[in-house]
Structure formats: structure tokens, C-alpha cells
PDB file of C-alpha atoms in Angstrom:
ATOM      1  CA  MET A 216      49.767  95.264 130.113  1.00 86.00           C
ATOM      2  CA  ASN A 217      52.790  96.692 129.021  1.00 95.00           C
ATOM      3  CA  LEU A 218      53.712  98.609 125.628  1.00 97.00           C
ATOM      4  CA  GLU A 219      55.891  98.348 123.045  1.00 98.00           C
ATOM      5  CA  LYS A 220      57.296 101.012 121.344  1.00 98.00           C
ATOM      6  CA  VAL A 221      60.055 102.619 119.209  1.00 98.00           C
ATOM      7  CA  LEU A 222      62.226 105.775 119.212  1.00 98.00           C
ATOM      8  CA  TRP A 223      63.535 106.971 116.349  1.00 98.00           C
ATOM      9  CA  LYS A 224      66.359 109.380 116.220  1.00 97.00           C
ATOM     10  CA  ASN A 225      67.122 111.506 113.408  1.00 93.00           C
ATOM     11  CA  ASP A 226      70.862 112.684 113.450  1.00 90.00           C
ATOM     12  CA  PHE A 227      68.958 116.359 112.127  1.00 89.00           C
ATOM     13  CA  ASN A 228      66.476 116.917 115.196  1.00 88.00           C
ATOM     14  CA  SER A 229      67.160 117.205 118.696  1.00 90.00           C
ATOM     15  CA  PHE A 230      64.346 114.912 119.550  1.00 94.00           C
ATOM     16  CA  ALA A 231      63.082 111.328 119.010  1.00 97.00           C
ATOM     17  CA  PHE A 232      59.700 110.262 117.799  1.00 97.00           C
ATOM     18  CA  LEU A 233      57.807 107.728 120.061  1.00 98.00           C
ATOM     19  CA  ILE A 234      56.224 105.206 117.757  1.00 98.00           C
ATOM     20  CA  ASP A 235      53.938 102.200 118.353  1.00 98.00           C
ATOM     21  CA  LYS A 236      56.264  99.022 117.544  1.00 98.00           C
ATOM     22  CA  LYS A 237      52.911  97.305 115.414  1.00 97.00           C
ATOM     23  CA  LYS A 238      53.012 100.525 113.358  1.00 97.00           C
ATOM     24  CA  VAL A 239      56.767 100.215 112.039  1.00 98.00           C
ATOM     25  CA  GLU A 240      56.404  98.406 108.415  1.00 97.00           C
ATOM     26  CA  GLU A 241      58.925  96.604 107.010  1.00 97.00           C
ATOM     27  CA  ARG A 242      59.079  97.986 102.832  1.00 97.00           C
ATOM     28  CA  ALA A 243      61.109  97.343 100.020  1.00 98.00           C
ATOM     29  CA  TRP A 244      63.754  99.663  99.235  1.00 97.00           C
ATOM     30  CA  VAL A 245      63.388 100.697  95.440  1.00 97.00           C
ATOM     31  CA  SER A 246      65.079 103.293  93.255  1.00 97.00           C
ATOM     32  CA  ASP A 247      62.487 105.979  92.380  1.00 96.00           C
ATOM     33  CA  GLN A 248      62.603 104.913  88.765  1.00 97.00           C
ATOM     34  CA  THR A 249      61.372 101.692  89.508  1.00 98.00           C
ATOM     35  CA  LEU A 250      58.275  99.643  87.434  1.00 98.00           C
ATOM     36  CA  ILE A 251      55.981  97.709  88.821  1.00 98.00           C
ATOM     37  CA  ILE A 252      54.654  94.475  86.264  1.00 97.00           C
ATOM     38  CA  GLU A 253      51.601  92.857  87.217  1.00 96.00           C
ATOM     39  CA  ASN A 254      49.737  89.907  85.332  1.00 94.00           C
ATOM     40  CA  VAL A 255      53.259  87.988  84.063  1.00 94.00           C
ATOM     41  CA  GLU A 256      54.366  85.283  86.439  1.00 91.00           C
ATOM     42  CA  PRO A 257      57.225  86.604  89.377  1.00 93.00           C
ATOM     43  CA  THR A 258      59.680  83.789  89.052  1.00 93.00           C
ATOM     44  CA  THR A 259      63.461  83.966  88.532  1.00 92.00           C
ATOM     45  CA  ASP A 260      62.889  81.913  85.103  1.00 94.00           C
ATOM     46  CA  ILE A 261      60.760  84.633  83.789  1.00 95.00           C
ATOM     47  CA  ILE A 262      63.425  87.304  85.123  1.00 96.00           C
ATOM     48  CA  GLU A 263      66.676  85.249  83.292  1.00 96.00           C
ATOM     49  CA  LYS A 264      64.145  85.360  79.653  1.00 94.00           C
ATOM     50  CA  LEU A 265      63.466  88.943  80.620  1.00 96.00           C
ATOM     51  CA  GLN A 266      66.861  90.337  81.168  1.00 96.00           C
ATOM     52  CA  ASN A 267      68.338  88.134  78.525  1.00 95.00           C
ATOM     53  CA  HIS A 268      66.156  89.094  76.001  1.00 94.00           C
ATOM     54  CA  LEU A 269      66.606  92.703  77.177  1.00 95.00           C
ATOM     55  CA  SER A 270      70.602  92.195  76.584  1.00 94.00           C
ATOM     56  CA  GLU A 271      70.140  90.428  73.369  1.00 92.00           C
ATOM     57  CA  LYS A 272      68.097  93.706  71.873  1.00 86.00           C
ATOM     58  CA  GLU A 273      70.637  96.311  73.455  1.00 84.00           C
ATOM     59  CA  GLU A 274      67.968  98.762  74.327  1.00 86.00           C
ATOM     60  CA  GLU A 275      66.919 100.556  77.244  1.00 94.00           C
ATOM     61  CA  ILE A 276      63.465 100.569  78.933  1.00 96.00           C
ATOM     62  CA  GLN A 277      62.731 104.095  80.234  1.00 97.00           C
ATOM     63  CA  ASP A 278      58.928 104.306  81.227  1.00 96.00           C
ATOM     64  CA  ASP A 279      55.865 102.068  81.510  1.00 96.00           C
ATOM     65  CA  TYR A 280      54.981 102.500  77.410  1.00 95.00           C
ATOM     66  CA  GLU A 281      58.240 101.091  76.646  1.00 96.00           C
ATOM     67  CA  MET A 282      58.143  98.427  79.373  1.00 97.00           C
ATOM     68  CA  LYS A 283      55.047  97.161  77.701  1.00 95.00           C
ATOM     69  CA  LYS A 284      56.463  97.194  74.358  1.00 94.00           C
ATOM     70  CA  PHE A 285      59.127  95.058  75.321  1.00 96.00           C
ATOM     71  CA  LEU A 286      56.953  92.358  77.032  1.00 96.00           C
ATOM     72  CA  LYS A 287      54.818  92.122  73.892  1.00 94.00           C
ATOM     73  CA  SER A 288      58.007  91.339  72.099  1.00 93.00           C
ATOM     74  CA  CYS A 289      58.585  88.603  74.420  1.00 92.00           C
ATOM     75  CA  GLY A 290      55.387  87.494  74.161  1.00 91.00           C
ATOM     76  CA  LEU A 291      53.762  88.682  77.208  1.00 92.00           C
ATOM     77  CA  GLU A 292      50.811  90.444  76.716  1.00 88.00           C
ATOM     78  CA  GLY A 293      48.324  91.790  78.848  1.00 89.00           C
ATOM     79  CA  ALA A 294      50.808  93.238  81.652  1.00 94.00           C
ATOM     80  CA  GLU A 295      49.958  96.123  83.763  1.00 96.00           C
ATOM     81  CA  ILE A 296      52.670  98.399  84.257  1.00 97.00           C
ATOM     82  CA  SER A 297      53.037 100.891  87.167  1.00 97.00           C
ATOM     83  CA  TRP A 298      55.678 103.349  88.816  1.00 98.00           C
ATOM     84  CA  ALA A 299      56.117 101.890  92.578  1.00 97.00           C
ATOM     85  CA  GLU A 300      55.269 104.007  95.237  1.00 94.00           C
ATOM     86  CA  ASP A 301      58.587 105.126  97.541  1.00 94.00           C
ATOM     87  CA  PHE A 302      58.754 102.257  99.771  1.00 96.00           C
ATOM     88  CA  PRO A 303      56.577  99.472  98.108  1.00 97.00           C
ATOM     89  CA  GLU A 304      55.017  96.241 100.087  1.00 96.00           C
ATOM     90  CA  ILE A 305      57.168  93.379  99.962  1.00 97.00           C
ATOM     91  CA  GLU A 306      55.643  90.930  97.827  1.00 95.00           C
ATOM     92  CA  GLU A 307      55.441  88.321  94.797  1.00 95.00           C
ATOM     93  CA  LYS A 308      55.714  91.036  92.334  1.00 96.00           C
ATOM     94  CA  LEU A 309      57.706  91.599  89.373  1.00 97.00           C
ATOM     95  CA  ALA A 310      59.857  94.954  89.129  1.00 98.00           C
ATOM     96  CA  PHE A 311      62.003  96.839  87.158  1.00 98.00           C
ATOM     97  CA  ASP A 312      64.988  99.165  88.020  1.00 98.00           C
ATOM     98  CA  CYS A 313      65.202 101.929  85.171  1.00 97.00           C
ATOM     99  CA  TYR A 314      68.340 103.016  86.361  1.00 97.00           C
ATOM    100  CA  GLU A 315      70.447  99.657  86.737  1.00 97.00           C
ATOM    101  CA  GLN A 316      67.920  97.986  83.528  1.00 97.00           C
ATOM    102  CA  LYS A 317      67.561  95.247  85.776  1.00 97.00           C
ATOM    103  CA  PHE A 318      64.229  92.641  86.392  1.00 97.00           C
ATOM    104  CA  PHE A 319      63.848  91.816  89.773  1.00 97.00           C
ATOM    105  CA  LEU A 320      61.462  90.611  92.414  1.00 97.00           C
ATOM    106  CA  LEU A 321      60.082  93.007  95.106  1.00 97.00           C
ATOM    107  CA  THR A 322      60.642  90.030  97.587  1.00 96.00           C
ATOM    108  CA  ASP A 323      64.363  90.210  96.728  1.00 96.00           C
ATOM    109  CA  ALA A 324      64.753  93.977  97.748  1.00 97.00           C
ATOM    110  CA  GLU A 325      66.737  95.320 100.388  1.00 96.00           C
ATOM    111  CA  PRO A 326      64.076  95.684 103.097  1.00 97.00           C
ATOM    112  CA  ILE A 327      63.892  99.184 105.225  1.00 97.00           C
ATOM    113  CA  LYS A 328      61.548  99.989 107.912  1.00 98.00           C
ATOM    114  CA  VAL A 329      58.999 102.748 107.346  1.00 98.00           C
ATOM    115  CA  TYR A 330      56.472 104.587 109.579  1.00 98.00           C
ATOM    116  CA  GLU A 331      53.485 106.409 108.277  1.00 96.00           C
ATOM    117  CA  TRP A 332      51.230 108.697 110.156  1.00 94.00           C
ATOM    118  CA  TRP A 333      48.476 111.453 109.481  1.00 91.00           C
ATOM    119  CA  ASP A 334      49.501 114.907 110.788  1.00 86.00           C
ATOM    120  CA  GLY A 335      46.242 116.253 110.383  1.00 84.00           C
ATOM    121  CA  SER A 336      46.317 117.205 106.507  1.00 88.00           C
ATOM    122  CA  ASN A 337      49.295 115.330 105.082  1.00 90.00           C
ATOM    123  CA  ARG A 338      50.638 111.587 105.566  1.00 92.00           C
ATOM    124  CA  GLU A 339      53.823 111.605 106.763  1.00 93.00           C
ATOM    125  CA  THR A 340      56.724 108.986 105.926  1.00 94.00           C
ATOM    126  CA  LEU A 341      59.353 108.625 108.236  1.00 95.00           C
ATOM    127  CA  VAL A 342      62.213 105.929 107.514  1.00 96.00           C
ATOM    128  CA  LEU A 343      64.780 104.172 109.229  1.00 97.00           C
ATOM    129  CA  ASP A 344      67.986 105.279 106.997  1.00 94.00           C
ATOM    130  CA  GLU A 345      71.872 105.565 108.079  1.00 94.00           C
ATOM    131  CA  ASN A 346      70.676 108.647 109.435  1.00 95.00           C
ATOM    132  CA  THR A 347      68.366 107.609 111.851  1.00 97.00           C
ATOM    133  CA  SER A 348      69.136 105.328 114.891  1.00 97.00           C
ATOM    134  CA  GLU A 349      66.021 103.166 116.577  1.00 98.00           C
ATOM    135  CA  THR A 350      65.437 101.994 120.247  1.00 98.00           C
ATOM    136  CA  GLU A 351      63.276  99.169 121.418  1.00 98.00           C
ATOM    137  CA  LEU A 352      61.567  99.690 124.349  1.00 98.00           C
ATOM    138  CA  VAL A 353      59.005  97.931 126.793  1.00 98.00           C
ATOM    139  CA  ILE A 354      57.087 100.259 129.272  1.00 98.00           C
ATOM    140  CA  THR A 355      54.065 100.448 131.729  1.00 97.00           C
ATOM    141  CA  GLU A 356      50.609 100.755 130.330  1.00 96.00           C
ATOM    142  CA  SER A 357      50.406 102.738 133.231  1.00 96.00           C
ATOM    143  CA  PHE A 358      52.011 106.398 133.969  1.00 97.00           C
ATOM    144  CA  VAL A 359      52.017 109.374 135.805  1.00 97.00           C
ATOM    145  CA  ASP A 360      50.501 112.672 134.192  1.00 96.00           C
ATOM    146  CA  LEU A 361      52.485 115.645 134.608  1.00 97.00           C
ATOM    147  CA  ASP A 362      49.658 118.182 133.590  1.00 94.00           C
ATOM    148  CA  GLU A 363      48.265 120.576 135.739  1.00 92.00           C
ATOM    149  CA  TRP A 364      45.173 123.176 135.363  1.00 88.00           C
ATOM    150  CA  ASP A 365      46.373 126.483 134.665  1.00 81.00           C
ATOM    151  CA  GLY A 366      43.128 128.183 135.152  1.00 75.00           C
ATOM    152  CA  ARG A 367      41.699 126.997 131.653  1.00 85.00           C
ATOM    153  CA  ASN A 368      43.175 123.704 130.537  1.00 84.00           C
ATOM    154  CA  HIS A 369      45.278 121.004 132.332  1.00 89.00           C
ATOM    155  CA  VAL A 370      48.725 120.858 130.630  1.00 87.00           C
ATOM    156  CA  THR A 371      52.441 120.983 130.608  1.00 90.00           C
ATOM    157  CA  GLY A 372      53.833 124.255 129.388  1.00 83.00           C
ATOM    158  CA  GLY A 373      51.971 125.891 126.918  1.00 83.00           C
ATOM    159  CA  ILE A 374      47.933 125.355 125.419  1.00 85.00           C
ATOM    160  CA  GLY A 375      47.777 121.803 123.870  1.00 85.00           C
ATOM    161  CA  GLU A 376      51.129 120.628 125.575  1.00 92.00           C
ATOM    162  CA  HIS A 377      51.311 117.264 127.747  1.00 95.00           C
ATOM    163  CA  GLU A 378      53.766 115.461 129.340  1.00 97.00           C
ATOM    164  CA  ARG A 379      53.746 112.022 131.281  1.00 97.00           C
ATOM    165  CA  ILE A 380      56.178 109.575 132.768  1.00 98.00           C
ATOM    166  CA  TYR A 381      56.349 105.938 131.974  1.00 97.00           C
ATOM    167  CA  LYS A 382      58.524 103.222 134.210  1.00 97.00           C
ATOM    168  CA  VAL A 383      61.165 101.745 131.102  1.00 98.00           C
ATOM    169  CA  LEU A 384      60.980  97.690 131.465  1.00 97.00           C
ATOM    170  CA  GLU A 385      63.111  96.622 128.583  1.00 98.00           C
ATOM    171  CA  ILE A 386      65.976  98.574 126.249  1.00 98.00           C
ATOM    172  CA  ASP A 387      66.634  96.805 123.042  1.00 98.00           C
ATOM    173  CA  GLY A 388      65.747  93.432 124.465  1.00 97.00           C
ATOM    174  CA  GLN A 389      67.440  93.795 128.118  1.00 98.00           C
ATOM    175  CA  ASP A 390      65.426  93.590 131.124  1.00 97.00           C
ATOM    176  CA  VAL A 391      66.005  97.368 132.783  1.00 97.00           C
ATOM    177  CA  SER A 392      62.983  96.624 135.598  1.00 95.00           C
ATOM    178  CA  ASP A 393      65.078  96.509 137.988  1.00 94.00           C
ATOM    179  CA  LYS A 394      66.851  99.655 137.641  1.00 95.00           C
ATOM    180  CA  ASP A 395      65.783 103.096 137.427  1.00 95.00           C
ATOM    181  CA  VAL A 396      64.878 104.131 133.926  1.00 97.00           C
ATOM    182  CA  PHE A 397      61.838 106.134 132.836  1.00 98.00           C
ATOM    183  CA  LEU A 398      60.548 107.709 129.179  1.00 98.00           C
ATOM    184  CA  LEU A 399      59.274 111.100 129.232  1.00 98.00           C
ATOM    185  CA  ASN A 400      56.730 111.450 126.830  1.00 98.00           C
ATOM    186  CA  GLU A 401      55.831 114.456 125.277  1.00 97.00           C
ATOM    187  CA  TRP A 402      52.638 115.025 122.727  1.00 92.00           C
ATOM    188  CA  SER A 403      50.687 117.912 121.922  1.00 91.00           C
ATOM    189  CA  GLN A 404      46.961 118.741 120.090  1.00 85.00           C
ATOM    190  CA  TRP A 405      48.693 120.928 117.820  1.00 84.00           C
ATOM    191  CA  GLN A 406      47.809 119.898 113.821  1.00 83.00           C
ATOM    192  CA  GLY A 407      51.383 118.547 112.534  1.00 81.00           C
ATOM    193  CA  SER A 408      52.859 117.440 115.743  1.00 89.00           C
ATOM    194  CA  HIS A 409      54.108 114.105 116.977  1.00 94.00           C
ATOM    195  CA  GLU A 410      54.915 112.306 120.131  1.00 96.00           C
ATOM    196  CA  THR A 411      58.573 112.907 120.975  1.00 97.00           C
ATOM    197  CA  GLY A 412      60.314 110.609 123.562  1.00 98.00           C
ATOM    198  CA  GLU A 413      63.485 110.931 126.071  1.00 98.00           C
ATOM    199  CA  ILE A 414      64.941 107.834 128.356  1.00 98.00           C
ATOM    200  CA  MET A 415      66.118 109.486 131.500  1.00 97.00           C
ATOM    201  CA  ASP A 416      67.109 108.094 134.930  1.00 96.00           C
ATOM    202  CA  LEU A 417      65.785 109.327 138.209  1.00 95.00           C
ATOM    203  CA  ASP A 418      68.072 112.200 138.602  1.00 96.00           C
ATOM    204  CA  GLU A 419      67.239 113.546 135.468  1.00 97.00           C
ATOM    205  CA  VAL A 420      63.493 113.208 135.678  1.00 97.00           C
ATOM    206  CA  ARG A 421      63.828 114.932 139.302  1.00 97.00           C
ATOM    207  CA  GLN A 422      65.383 118.300 137.563  1.00 97.00           C
ATOM    208  CA  HIS A 423      63.027 117.969 134.451  1.00 97.00           C
ATOM    209  CA  LEU A 424      60.124 118.247 137.368  1.00 97.00           C
ATOM    210  CA  LYS A 425      62.176 121.443 139.002  1.00 97.00           C
ATOM    211  CA  ASP A 426      62.331 122.931 135.501  1.00 96.00           C
ATOM    212  CA  ILE A 427      58.753 122.667 134.782  1.00 95.00           C
ATOM    213  CA  GLY A 428      57.529 123.723 138.336  1.00 94.00           C
ATOM    214  CA  ARG A 429      56.168 120.933 140.003  1.00 95.00           C
ATOM    215  CA  ASP A 430      56.116 119.787 143.142  1.00 96.00           C
ATOM    216  CA  VAL A 431      59.220 117.555 143.147  1.00 97.00           C
ATOM    217  CA  GLU A 432      58.347 115.269 146.294  1.00 96.00           C
ATOM    218  CA  LYS A 433      54.443 114.575 145.454  1.00 96.00           C
ATOM    219  CA  TYR A 434      55.512 113.357 141.799  1.00 96.00           C
ATOM    220  CA  MET A 435      58.553 111.327 142.366  1.00 96.00           C
ATOM    221  CA  PHE A 436      56.494 109.642 145.224  1.00 95.00           C
ATOM    222  CA  GLU A 437      53.723 108.874 141.995  1.00 95.00           C
ATOM    223  CA  ILE A 438      56.435 107.887 139.730  1.00 95.00           C
ATOM    224  CA  GLY A 439      58.321 105.717 142.342  1.00 92.00           C
ATOM    225  CA  LYS A 440      55.011 103.562 142.385  1.00 93.00           C
ATOM    226  CA  LEU A 441      55.119 102.469 138.311  1.00 93.00           C
ATOM    227  CA  SER A 442      55.894  99.018 137.682  1.00 81.00           C
ATOM    228  CA  GLY A 443      55.177  96.591 135.213  1.00 64.00           C
ATOM    229  CA  GLU A 444      52.988  94.674 137.247  1.00 54.00           C
TER     230      GLU A 444
END
């Protein structure tokens, strides 16, 4: 069984996050002053009605209290108003942008890819924005472990640091299974860290093995046996 991964590389980092593709979600990209309106039928007719009424009143809505008051003036009582999360789920809900003074449906918001992960003490969020590139990968489930016994632990480098090599089978949907393309996966047991990945050709793998003091021929033999079968 092969694995589907993505590499997210931010322009401000020297490394790329290695992420399980199935853990990436598509969310709604909204402003930080967006209100979510529930218990009001989310339809285009309602949006048109509310937008026209807001224009006629010639006033602005800036918070949940003002929104509830406005909806009541439109004959819509019992609405539940809350501030939107940074990247809300894309669903049939009515929303209002306080900057633009516009009603809209979350399903019509611009979608954006989001990845959330727990760093051991906090929930972190990564976003595939204009400063981040994405590379989709299919790799072998099998790998070559580069860790060796240092007298106390199996590591590559310092305490809690680990590395593996996978064979890359596809890059952005293109079959590269017949080529010498590999993924170096670095991960750590230290809190706050996240797995990273780097695509390498055969020469780069060989040089990396030299750099970390491994028996090059021994490991290259094992790496050469990796396949997608």
C-alpha cells in the first residue's frame, strides 16, 4: 500500500512540512470580521432581501449585537450570531463581512487549503497561501531507516532526531516510479517539531549518507530495493 503525502514549503522557511494528504482540509477564506448567522434560512433570496434592507437603512453593522438588532427589524428573530473562526468549514450558512458590509453564503467564499496539527501544547494552523508551494507525492509505504545506535538511542544526529528514506512513485500526478527519486523524511521527538521532507535524486542521497557518517554502500543497497510493489 502506497502513501499519499504533500510537501508545503513556505518562502520564509528553509524546510518543507511533510503532511498526510488526507489531513489537509478545504476551508472558507473569510475576513477576521465575519459574522456567522444561524437559524436564518441561507438562500440567495434572503441575502438579496437583507442586502437591500441594509442599503435602505443607510447604516453599518459592526458586531453581533447590531446584527441581531438589524435582523429583528427585518422580521427575523431568534437568529444566533457568532464571530467566524479564522477558516470556517465550507457549509450552507449565512455570513456577513463587516468590512465589506455584505451578506454571503460560506459555500460561495473563496476556498483555501488548511492543515491543523497539535505541537504538544498548542494547536497550530498552516495555510496554503500565496507564500506557500505545494508538492503532491505518492511514496512507498516501506522505507529505509537511517537511525543507528549511539550507545543509548537509535538516532540520526542529536537525541530524539530521526531520518528515513522513501521511494517516490508520483510527483504532482506524474509517474516517476521508473526514476531514481527519493524522499528524505526527517522527524523529531522534541515537542513543537513537525515532520519535514526533501526530494532527492540518487547522487543527493549518496552525498547525504556521507554527510551523516553512514556506510554508503550498505544503505544504498537497501534503498535500491525500495519499490511500490
